[in-house]
mmCIF file with all atom_site columns, C-alpha atoms in Angstrom:
data_model
loop_
_atom_site.group_PDB
_atom_site.id
_atom_site.type_symbol
_atom_site.label_atom_id
_atom_site.label_alt_id
_atom_site.label_comp_id
_atom_site.label_asym_id
_atom_site.label_entity_id
_atom_site.label_seq_id
_atom_site.pdbx_PDB_ins_code
_atom_site.Cartn_x
_atom_site.Cartn_y
_atom_site.Cartn_z
_atom_site.occupancy
_atom_site.B_iso_or_equiv
_atom_site.pdbx_formal_charge
_atom_site.auth_seq_id
_atom_site.auth_comp_id
_atom_site.auth_asym_id
_atom_site.auth_atom_id
_atom_site.pdbx_PDB_model_num
ATOM 1   C CA . UNK A 1 1   ? -10.991 -17.829 31.891  1.00 61.00 ? 9   UNK A CA 1
ATOM 2   C CA . UNK A 1 2   ? -13.507 -14.972 31.509  1.00 73.00 ? 10  UNK A CA 1
ATOM 3   C CA . UNK A 1 3   ? -14.640 -13.770 28.547  1.00 75.00 ? 11  UNK A CA 1
ATOM 4   C CA . UNK A 1 4   ? -12.978 -10.426 26.982  1.00 72.00 ? 12  UNK A CA 1
ATOM 5   C CA . UNK A 1 5   ? -15.152 -6.911  27.175  1.00 75.00 ? 13  UNK A CA 1
ATOM 6   C CA . UNK A 1 6   ? -16.719 -5.376  24.932  1.00 80.00 ? 14  UNK A CA 1
ATOM 7   C CA . UNK A 1 7   ? -15.473 -3.184  22.971  1.00 81.00 ? 15  UNK A CA 1
ATOM 8   C CA . UNK A 1 8   ? -17.084 0.894   23.436  1.00 85.00 ? 16  UNK A CA 1
ATOM 9   C CA . UNK A 1 9   ? -18.273 2.807   20.461  1.00 89.00 ? 17  UNK A CA 1
ATOM 10  C CA . UNK A 1 10  ? -15.461 4.409   19.801  1.00 89.00 ? 18  UNK A CA 1
ATOM 11  C CA . UNK A 1 11  ? -12.753 1.156   19.727  1.00 87.00 ? 19  UNK A CA 1
ATOM 12  C CA . UNK A 1 12  ? -15.081 -0.556  16.982  1.00 88.00 ? 20  UNK A CA 1
ATOM 13  C CA . UNK A 1 13  ? -13.954 2.708   14.376  1.00 91.00 ? 21  UNK A CA 1
ATOM 14  C CA . UNK A 1 14  ? -10.736 1.695   15.388  1.00 87.00 ? 22  UNK A CA 1
ATOM 15  C CA . UNK A 1 15  ? -10.694 -1.075  14.493  1.00 88.00 ? 23  UNK A CA 1
ATOM 16  C CA . UNK A 1 16  ? -13.131 -0.630  11.340  1.00 90.00 ? 24  UNK A CA 1
ATOM 17  C CA . UNK A 1 17  ? -10.413 2.353   10.514  1.00 88.00 ? 25  UNK A CA 1
ATOM 18  C CA . UNK A 1 18  ? -7.412  0.279   11.438  1.00 88.00 ? 26  UNK A CA 1
ATOM 19  C CA . UNK A 1 19  ? -9.057  -3.469  9.362   1.00 91.00 ? 27  UNK A CA 1
ATOM 20  C CA . UNK A 1 20  ? -9.694  -0.090  6.592   1.00 90.00 ? 28  UNK A CA 1
ATOM 21  C CA . UNK A 1 21  ? -6.462  0.872   6.365   1.00 88.00 ? 29  UNK A CA 1
ATOM 22  C CA . UNK A 1 22  ? -4.771  -2.884  6.384   1.00 90.00 ? 30  UNK A CA 1
ATOM 23  C CA . UNK A 1 23  ? -7.076  -3.903  3.326   1.00 92.00 ? 31  UNK A CA 1
ATOM 24  C CA . UNK A 1 24  ? -4.969  -0.337  1.839   1.00 90.00 ? 32  UNK A CA 1
ATOM 25  C CA . UNK A 1 25  ? -1.746  -1.799  2.632   1.00 90.00 ? 33  UNK A CA 1
ATOM 26  C CA . UNK A 1 26  ? -2.052  -4.519  0.639   1.00 91.00 ? 34  UNK A CA 1
ATOM 27  C CA . UNK A 1 27  ? -3.667  -3.050  -1.718  1.00 93.00 ? 35  UNK A CA 1
ATOM 28  C CA . UNK A 1 28  ? -0.709  -1.104  -2.289  1.00 91.00 ? 36  UNK A CA 1
ATOM 29  C CA . UNK A 1 29  ? 1.859   -4.306  -2.461  1.00 91.00 ? 37  UNK A CA 1
ATOM 30  C CA . UNK A 1 30  ? -0.384  -6.618  -4.108  1.00 92.00 ? 38  UNK A CA 1
ATOM 31  C CA . UNK A 1 31  ? -0.673  -3.984  -7.380  1.00 93.00 ? 39  UNK A CA 1
ATOM 32  C CA . UNK A 1 32  ? 2.629   -4.064  -8.676  1.00 92.00 ? 40  UNK A CA 1
ATOM 33  C CA . UNK A 1 33  ? 2.211   -7.785  -10.230 1.00 92.00 ? 41  UNK A CA 1
ATOM 34  C CA . UNK A 1 34  ? -1.060  -6.457  -11.354 1.00 93.00 ? 42  UNK A CA 1
ATOM 35  C CA . UNK A 1 35  ? 0.805   -4.067  -14.125 1.00 95.00 ? 43  UNK A CA 1
ATOM 36  C CA . UNK A 1 36  ? 4.555   -4.237  -13.678 1.00 95.00 ? 44  UNK A CA 1
ATOM 37  C CA . UNK A 1 37  ? 4.868   -6.677  -17.557 1.00 95.00 ? 45  UNK A CA 1
ATOM 38  C CA . UNK A 1 38  ? 2.225   -3.668  -19.660 1.00 96.00 ? 46  UNK A CA 1
ATOM 39  C CA . UNK A 1 39  ? 4.069   -0.662  -17.480 1.00 97.00 ? 47  UNK A CA 1
ATOM 40  C CA . UNK A 1 40  ? 7.633   -1.933  -17.927 1.00 97.00 ? 48  UNK A CA 1
ATOM 41  C CA . UNK A 1 41  ? 6.312   -3.129  -21.382 1.00 97.00 ? 49  UNK A CA 1
ATOM 42  C CA . UNK A 1 42  ? 5.688   0.868   -22.191 1.00 96.00 ? 50  UNK A CA 1
ATOM 43  C CA . UNK A 1 43  ? 8.098   3.056   -20.327 1.00 97.00 ? 51  UNK A CA 1
ATOM 44  C CA . UNK A 1 44  ? 10.944  0.455   -21.961 1.00 96.00 ? 52  UNK A CA 1
ATOM 45  C CA . UNK A 1 45  ? 9.216   0.894   -25.891 1.00 95.00 ? 53  UNK A CA 1
ATOM 46  C CA . UNK A 1 46  ? 9.860   -3.605  -25.997 1.00 96.00 ? 54  UNK A CA 1
ATOM 47  C CA . UNK A 1 47  ? 7.759   -5.809  -26.065 1.00 94.00 ? 55  UNK A CA 1
ATOM 48  C CA . UNK A 1 48  ? 5.851   -7.413  -22.379 1.00 90.00 ? 56  UNK A CA 1
ATOM 49  C CA . UNK A 1 49  ? 7.588   -10.438 -23.141 1.00 91.00 ? 57  UNK A CA 1
ATOM 50  C CA . UNK A 1 50  ? 11.267  -9.927  -24.061 1.00 93.00 ? 58  UNK A CA 1
ATOM 51  C CA . UNK A 1 51  ? 14.314  -10.246 -22.230 1.00 95.00 ? 59  UNK A CA 1
ATOM 52  C CA . UNK A 1 52  ? 14.389  -6.608  -21.054 1.00 95.00 ? 60  UNK A CA 1
ATOM 53  C CA . UNK A 1 53  ? 11.584  -6.515  -19.622 1.00 96.00 ? 61  UNK A CA 1
ATOM 54  C CA . UNK A 1 54  ? 12.478  -9.821  -17.708 1.00 94.00 ? 62  UNK A CA 1
ATOM 55  C CA . UNK A 1 55  ? 14.752  -8.441  -15.700 1.00 95.00 ? 63  UNK A CA 1
ATOM 56  C CA . UNK A 1 56  ? 13.951  -5.445  -15.093 1.00 96.00 ? 64  UNK A CA 1
ATOM 57  C CA . UNK A 1 57  ? 10.190  -7.185  -13.243 1.00 96.00 ? 65  UNK A CA 1
ATOM 58  C CA . UNK A 1 58  ? 12.676  -8.345  -11.514 1.00 94.00 ? 66  UNK A CA 1
ATOM 59  C CA . UNK A 1 59  ? 14.429  -5.182  -10.108 1.00 96.00 ? 67  UNK A CA 1
ATOM 60  C CA . UNK A 1 60  ? 11.043  -4.019  -9.262  1.00 96.00 ? 68  UNK A CA 1
ATOM 61  C CA . UNK A 1 61  ? 9.895   -6.682  -7.407  1.00 94.00 ? 69  UNK A CA 1
ATOM 62  C CA . UNK A 1 62  ? 12.971  -7.524  -5.197  1.00 95.00 ? 70  UNK A CA 1
ATOM 63  C CA . UNK A 1 63  ? 14.253  -3.960  -4.875  1.00 97.00 ? 71  UNK A CA 1
ATOM 64  C CA . UNK A 1 64  ? 11.137  -1.954  -3.077  1.00 96.00 ? 72  UNK A CA 1
ATOM 65  C CA . UNK A 1 65  ? 10.915  -4.853  -0.795  1.00 95.00 ? 73  UNK A CA 1
ATOM 66  C CA . UNK A 1 66  ? 13.614  -4.974  0.050   1.00 96.00 ? 74  UNK A CA 1
ATOM 67  C CA . UNK A 1 67  ? 13.234  -1.132  0.662   1.00 96.00 ? 75  UNK A CA 1
ATOM 68  C CA . UNK A 1 68  ? 10.410  -1.947  3.031   1.00 94.00 ? 76  UNK A CA 1
ATOM 69  C CA . UNK A 1 69  ? 11.917  -4.638  4.649   1.00 93.00 ? 77  UNK A CA 1
ATOM 70  C CA . UNK A 1 70  ? 14.069  -2.413  6.075   1.00 94.00 ? 78  UNK A CA 1
ATOM 71  C CA . UNK A 1 71  ? 12.219  0.724   6.864   1.00 93.00 ? 79  UNK A CA 1
ATOM 72  C CA . UNK A 1 72  ? 10.212  -1.423  8.294   1.00 90.00 ? 80  UNK A CA 1
ATOM 73  C CA . UNK A 1 73  ? 12.258  -2.380  10.655  1.00 90.00 ? 81  UNK A CA 1
ATOM 74  C CA . UNK A 1 74  ? 13.260  0.924   11.768  1.00 89.00 ? 82  UNK A CA 1
ATOM 75  C CA . UNK A 1 75  ? 9.154   1.263   12.273  1.00 86.00 ? 83  UNK A CA 1
ATOM 76  C CA . UNK A 1 76  ? 9.472   0.792   15.711  1.00 84.00 ? 84  UNK A CA 1
ATOM 77  C CA . UNK A 1 77  ? 12.848  3.657   16.161  1.00 88.00 ? 85  UNK A CA 1
ATOM 78  C CA . UNK A 1 78  ? 10.673  6.083   14.529  1.00 88.00 ? 86  UNK A CA 1
ATOM 79  C CA . UNK A 1 79  ? 7.342   5.159   16.203  1.00 87.00 ? 87  UNK A CA 1
ATOM 80  C CA . UNK A 1 80  ? 9.211   6.225   19.351  1.00 87.00 ? 88  UNK A CA 1
ATOM 81  C CA . UNK A 1 81  ? 11.858  9.052   18.285  1.00 90.00 ? 89  UNK A CA 1
ATOM 82  C CA . UNK A 1 82  ? 8.237   11.294  16.592  1.00 90.00 ? 90  UNK A CA 1
ATOM 83  C CA . UNK A 1 83  ? 5.733   9.087   18.037  1.00 86.00 ? 91  UNK A CA 1
ATOM 84  C CA . UNK A 1 84  ? 2.820   7.194   16.601  1.00 84.00 ? 92  UNK A CA 1
ATOM 85  C CA . UNK A 1 85  ? 0.614   9.530   15.191  1.00 85.00 ? 93  UNK A CA 1
ATOM 86  C CA . UNK A 1 86  ? 2.894   11.795  13.610  1.00 90.00 ? 94  UNK A CA 1
ATOM 87  C CA . UNK A 1 87  ? 4.880   8.316   11.593  1.00 90.00 ? 95  UNK A CA 1
ATOM 88  C CA . UNK A 1 88  ? 1.417   6.889   11.124  1.00 89.00 ? 96  UNK A CA 1
ATOM 89  C CA . UNK A 1 89  ? 0.187   9.945   9.512   1.00 89.00 ? 97  UNK A CA 1
ATOM 90  C CA . UNK A 1 90  ? 3.224   10.477  7.279   1.00 92.00 ? 98  UNK A CA 1
ATOM 91  C CA . UNK A 1 91  ? 3.679   7.510   6.200   1.00 92.00 ? 99  UNK A CA 1
ATOM 92  C CA . UNK A 1 92  ? -0.134  7.049   4.866   1.00 90.00 ? 100 UNK A CA 1
ATOM 93  C CA . UNK A 1 93  ? 0.595   10.499  3.006   1.00 92.00 ? 101 UNK A CA 1
ATOM 94  C CA . UNK A 1 94  ? 3.877   8.959   1.745   1.00 94.00 ? 102 UNK A CA 1
ATOM 95  C CA . UNK A 1 95  ? 2.842   6.016   -0.244  1.00 90.00 ? 103 UNK A CA 1
ATOM 96  C CA . UNK A 1 96  ? -0.433  7.102   -0.215  1.00 90.00 ? 104 UNK A CA 1
ATOM 97  C CA . UNK A 1 97  ? 1.438   10.260  -2.392  1.00 93.00 ? 105 UNK A CA 1
ATOM 98  C CA . UNK A 1 98  ? 4.367   7.973   -3.969  1.00 95.00 ? 106 UNK A CA 1
ATOM 99  C CA . UNK A 1 99  ? 1.259   5.518   -5.018  1.00 93.00 ? 107 UNK A CA 1
ATOM 100 C CA . UNK A 1 100 ? 0.309   8.947   -7.709  1.00 93.00 ? 108 UNK A CA 1
ATOM 101 C CA . UNK A 1 101 ? 2.722   9.150   -9.002  1.00 96.00 ? 109 UNK A CA 1
ATOM 102 C CA . UNK A 1 102 ? 3.922   6.422   -9.738  1.00 96.00 ? 110 UNK A CA 1
ATOM 103 C CA . UNK A 1 103 ? 1.494   6.525   -11.839 1.00 96.00 ? 111 UNK A CA 1
ATOM 104 C CA . UNK A 1 104 ? 2.931   9.802   -14.145 1.00 97.00 ? 112 UNK A CA 1
ATOM 105 C CA . UNK A 1 105 ? 6.827   7.717   -13.851 1.00 97.00 ? 113 UNK A CA 1
ATOM 106 C CA . UNK A 1 106 ? 8.002   8.440   -17.304 1.00 96.00 ? 114 UNK A CA 1
ATOM 107 C CA . UNK A 1 107 ? 10.797  6.007   -17.342 1.00 97.00 ? 115 UNK A CA 1
ATOM 108 C CA . UNK A 1 108 ? 11.452  2.384   -15.315 1.00 97.00 ? 116 UNK A CA 1
ATOM 109 C CA . UNK A 1 109 ? 14.189  4.132   -12.694 1.00 97.00 ? 117 UNK A CA 1
ATOM 110 C CA . UNK A 1 110 ? 11.303  6.754   -12.310 1.00 97.00 ? 118 UNK A CA 1
ATOM 111 C CA . UNK A 1 111 ? 8.894   4.038   -11.284 1.00 98.00 ? 119 UNK A CA 1
ATOM 112 C CA . UNK A 1 112 ? 11.347  2.008   -9.107  1.00 98.00 ? 120 UNK A CA 1
ATOM 113 C CA . UNK A 1 113 ? 12.251  5.369   -7.052  1.00 98.00 ? 121 UNK A CA 1
ATOM 114 C CA . UNK A 1 114 ? 7.910   5.408   -6.624  1.00 97.00 ? 122 UNK A CA 1
ATOM 115 C CA . UNK A 1 115 ? 7.670   1.846   -6.052  1.00 96.00 ? 123 UNK A CA 1
ATOM 116 C CA . UNK A 1 116 ? 10.901  2.140   -3.073  1.00 97.00 ? 124 UNK A CA 1
ATOM 117 C CA . UNK A 1 117 ? 8.952   5.441   -1.314  1.00 96.00 ? 125 UNK A CA 1
ATOM 118 C CA . UNK A 1 118 ? 5.956   3.294   -1.630  1.00 95.00 ? 126 UNK A CA 1
ATOM 119 C CA . UNK A 1 119 ? 6.956   0.268   0.103   1.00 95.00 ? 127 UNK A CA 1
ATOM 120 C CA . UNK A 1 120 ? 8.803   2.082   2.904   1.00 95.00 ? 128 UNK A CA 1
ATOM 121 C CA . UNK A 1 121 ? 5.529   4.070   3.538   1.00 94.00 ? 129 UNK A CA 1
ATOM 122 C CA . UNK A 1 122 ? 3.668   0.407   3.989   1.00 93.00 ? 130 UNK A CA 1
ATOM 123 C CA . UNK A 1 123 ? 6.250   -0.830  5.551   1.00 93.00 ? 131 UNK A CA 1
ATOM 124 C CA . UNK A 1 124 ? 6.630   1.532   8.636   1.00 92.00 ? 132 UNK A CA 1
ATOM 125 C CA . UNK A 1 125 ? 2.955   2.648   9.018   1.00 90.00 ? 133 UNK A CA 1
ATOM 126 C CA . UNK A 1 126 ? 1.852   -1.263  9.162   1.00 89.00 ? 134 UNK A CA 1
ATOM 127 C CA . UNK A 1 127 ? 4.775   -0.686  12.076  1.00 88.00 ? 135 UNK A CA 1
ATOM 128 C CA . UNK A 1 128 ? 3.007   2.535   13.674  1.00 87.00 ? 136 UNK A CA 1
ATOM 129 C CA . UNK A 1 129 ? -0.336  1.280   13.706  1.00 87.00 ? 137 UNK A CA 1
ATOM 130 C CA . UNK A 1 130 ? 0.673   -2.358  15.158  1.00 87.00 ? 138 UNK A CA 1
ATOM 131 C CA . UNK A 1 131 ? 2.105   -0.578  17.822  1.00 84.00 ? 139 UNK A CA 1
ATOM 132 C CA . UNK A 1 132 ? -0.632  1.600   18.455  1.00 85.00 ? 140 UNK A CA 1
ATOM 133 C CA . UNK A 1 133 ? -3.411  -0.771  18.266  1.00 87.00 ? 141 UNK A CA 1
ATOM 134 C CA . UNK A 1 134 ? -1.595  -2.829  21.067  1.00 86.00 ? 142 UNK A CA 1
ATOM 135 C CA . UNK A 1 135 ? -1.385  -0.004  23.751  1.00 85.00 ? 143 UNK A CA 1
ATOM 136 C CA . UNK A 1 136 ? -5.135  0.928   22.827  1.00 86.00 ? 144 UNK A CA 1
ATOM 137 C CA . UNK A 1 137 ? -6.502  -2.122  23.692  1.00 86.00 ? 145 UNK A CA 1
ATOM 138 C CA . UNK A 1 138 ? -4.401  -3.583  26.608  1.00 83.00 ? 146 UNK A CA 1
ATOM 139 C CA . UNK A 1 139 ? -6.484  -6.397  27.918  1.00 85.00 ? 147 UNK A CA 1
ATOM 140 C CA . UNK A 1 140 ? -4.253  -9.336  26.446  1.00 86.00 ? 148 UNK A CA 1
ATOM 141 C CA . UNK A 1 141 ? -7.066  -11.207 25.009  1.00 87.00 ? 149 UNK A CA 1
ATOM 142 C CA . UNK A 1 142 ? -9.273  -8.517  23.535  1.00 87.00 ? 150 UNK A CA 1
ATOM 143 C CA . UNK A 1 143 ? -5.544  -7.609  22.127  1.00 88.00 ? 151 UNK A CA 1
ATOM 144 C CA . UNK A 1 144 ? -5.724  -10.065 20.070  1.00 88.00 ? 152 UNK A CA 1
ATOM 145 C CA . UNK A 1 145 ? -8.835  -10.254 18.227  1.00 86.00 ? 153 UNK A CA 1
ATOM 146 C CA . UNK A 1 146 ? -8.331  -6.491  17.692  1.00 89.00 ? 154 UNK A CA 1
ATOM 147 C CA . UNK A 1 147 ? -5.307  -7.838  16.051  1.00 89.00 ? 155 UNK A CA 1
ATOM 148 C CA . UNK A 1 148 ? -5.916  -10.858 14.474  1.00 89.00 ? 156 UNK A CA 1
ATOM 149 C CA . UNK A 1 149 ? -9.187  -9.283  12.719  1.00 87.00 ? 157 UNK A CA 1
ATOM 150 C CA . UNK A 1 150 ? -7.748  -5.606  11.117  1.00 88.00 ? 158 UNK A CA 1
ATOM 151 C CA . UNK A 1 151 ? -4.496  -8.313  10.069  1.00 88.00 ? 159 UNK A CA 1
ATOM 152 C CA . UNK A 1 152 ? -7.481  -10.559 8.284   1.00 89.00 ? 160 UNK A CA 1
ATOM 153 C CA . UNK A 1 153 ? -9.019  -7.842  6.296   1.00 88.00 ? 161 UNK A CA 1
ATOM 154 C CA . UNK A 1 154 ? -5.208  -7.599  4.232   1.00 87.00 ? 162 UNK A CA 1
ATOM 155 C CA . UNK A 1 155 ? -6.995  -10.313 2.081   1.00 88.00 ? 163 UNK A CA 1
ATOM 156 C CA . UNK A 1 156 ? -9.457  -7.988  1.593   1.00 92.00 ? 164 UNK A CA 1
ATOM 157 C CA . UNK A 1 157 ? -6.887  -5.504  -0.029  1.00 91.00 ? 165 UNK A CA 1
ATOM 158 C CA . UNK A 1 158 ? -6.316  -7.991  -3.328  1.00 91.00 ? 166 UNK A CA 1
ATOM 159 C CA . UNK A 1 159 ? -9.455  -8.028  -4.218  1.00 93.00 ? 167 UNK A CA 1
ATOM 160 C CA . UNK A 1 160 ? -10.051 -4.720  -3.742  1.00 94.00 ? 168 UNK A CA 1
ATOM 161 C CA . UNK A 1 161 ? -7.246  -4.419  -6.523  1.00 94.00 ? 169 UNK A CA 1
ATOM 162 C CA . UNK A 1 162 ? -8.060  -7.171  -8.765  1.00 94.00 ? 170 UNK A CA 1
ATOM 163 C CA . UNK A 1 163 ? -11.667 -4.910  -8.903  1.00 95.00 ? 171 UNK A CA 1
ATOM 164 C CA . UNK A 1 164 ? -10.614 -1.647  -9.443  1.00 95.00 ? 172 UNK A CA 1
ATOM 165 C CA . UNK A 1 165 ? -7.925  -3.045  -12.370 1.00 95.00 ? 173 UNK A CA 1
ATOM 166 C CA . UNK A 1 166 ? -10.682 -4.626  -13.979 1.00 96.00 ? 174 UNK A CA 1
ATOM 167 C CA . UNK A 1 167 ? -12.532 -1.398  -13.376 1.00 96.00 ? 175 UNK A CA 1
ATOM 168 C CA . UNK A 1 168 ? -9.132  0.293   -15.044 1.00 96.00 ? 176 UNK A CA 1
ATOM 169 C CA . UNK A 1 169 ? -8.833  -1.923  -17.999 1.00 95.00 ? 177 UNK A CA 1
ATOM 170 C CA . UNK A 1 170 ? -12.456 -2.257  -19.075 1.00 96.00 ? 178 UNK A CA 1
ATOM 171 C CA . UNK A 1 171 ? -13.289 1.667   -18.880 1.00 96.00 ? 179 UNK A CA 1
ATOM 172 C CA . UNK A 1 172 ? -9.824  3.305   -19.050 1.00 94.00 ? 180 UNK A CA 1
ATOM 173 C CA . UNK A 1 173 ? -10.491 5.009   -22.074 1.00 94.00 ? 181 UNK A CA 1
ATOM 174 C CA . UNK A 1 174 ? -13.717 6.430   -21.285 1.00 94.00 ? 182 UNK A CA 1
ATOM 175 C CA . UNK A 1 175 ? -10.923 8.180   -18.174 1.00 94.00 ? 183 UNK A CA 1
ATOM 176 C CA . UNK A 1 176 ? -9.179  11.349  -17.936 1.00 94.00 ? 184 UNK A CA 1
ATOM 177 C CA . UNK A 1 177 ? -5.653  11.065  -20.232 1.00 93.00 ? 185 UNK A CA 1
ATOM 178 C CA . UNK A 1 178 ? -2.375  10.889  -18.171 1.00 94.00 ? 186 UNK A CA 1
ATOM 179 C CA . UNK A 1 179 ? 0.717   11.805  -20.412 1.00 91.00 ? 187 UNK A CA 1
ATOM 180 C CA . UNK A 1 180 ? -1.514  11.457  -23.283 1.00 90.00 ? 188 UNK A CA 1
ATOM 181 C CA . UNK A 1 181 ? -2.536  7.912   -23.009 1.00 92.00 ? 189 UNK A CA 1
ATOM 182 C CA . UNK A 1 182 ? -4.905  5.726   -21.209 1.00 95.00 ? 190 UNK A CA 1
ATOM 183 C CA . UNK A 1 183 ? -2.782  2.799   -20.463 1.00 96.00 ? 191 UNK A CA 1
ATOM 184 C CA . UNK A 1 184 ? -4.725  1.417   -17.441 1.00 96.00 ? 192 UNK A CA 1
ATOM 185 C CA . UNK A 1 185 ? -0.688  0.728   -15.357 1.00 96.00 ? 193 UNK A CA 1
ATOM 186 C CA . UNK A 1 186 ? -1.534  4.653   -15.097 1.00 96.00 ? 194 UNK A CA 1
ATOM 187 C CA . UNK A 1 187 ? -4.676  4.674   -13.534 1.00 96.00 ? 195 UNK A CA 1
ATOM 188 C CA . UNK A 1 188 ? -4.700  1.002   -11.159 1.00 95.00 ? 196 UNK A CA 1
ATOM 189 C CA . UNK A 1 189 ? -0.590  3.323   -9.903  1.00 95.00 ? 197 UNK A CA 1
ATOM 190 C CA . UNK A 1 190 ? -2.738  6.411   -8.769  1.00 95.00 ? 198 UNK A CA 1
ATOM 191 C CA . UNK A 1 191 ? -5.668  5.088   -7.305  1.00 94.00 ? 199 UNK A CA 1
ATOM 192 C CA . UNK A 1 192 ? -3.162  4.059   -5.246  1.00 90.00 ? 200 UNK A CA 1
ATOM 193 C CA . UNK A 1 193 ? -4.778  7.398   -2.846  1.00 89.00 ? 201 UNK A CA 1
ATOM 194 C CA . UNK A 1 194 ? -6.707  6.280   -2.165  1.00 83.00 ? 202 UNK A CA 1
ATOM 195 C CA . UNK A 1 195 ? -6.606  5.643   1.600   1.00 71.00 ? 203 UNK A CA 1
ATOM 196 C CA . UNK A 1 196 ? -4.291  9.352   2.102   1.00 68.00 ? 204 UNK A CA 1
#
């Protein structure tokens, strides 16, 4: 049983970039549970614990996940059809800009639409990125290590979005107004453009 070959500087850079990408994937997906109740209460003009908010929470958590899952299944086909790099770039742009657009939502329907786009972008990007990493590291042992370590950075995204939300809640009044207000949920969603 031989050790995998050492990574070259370029391969280390690829791994670091992939790890950051995986962290931002989970950042995008995990922000929704943090902001959903205040966002829905604001958009519906009701209390955060109202029955209407409860009904929409389920929809907001379910529908984007289904959209992401369906398009994620198509991710392999899309990468074969258009190429991994092109799909990777466009899916990152889709989820970055749709996350920002969600921060400017004026209705629950538009928030739902933009969150669906975000999930689609993240899921397609994830498939393209994993396929590309697998191709870049043909040695099986090396590939196993690269895939394992880069995927482990997904949990960092949860820490990042939690920290971001804390900072936004704490300092939202100091930030420029969005649609005439200083709603922390909007700033958190808008921060999703960072990876793009």
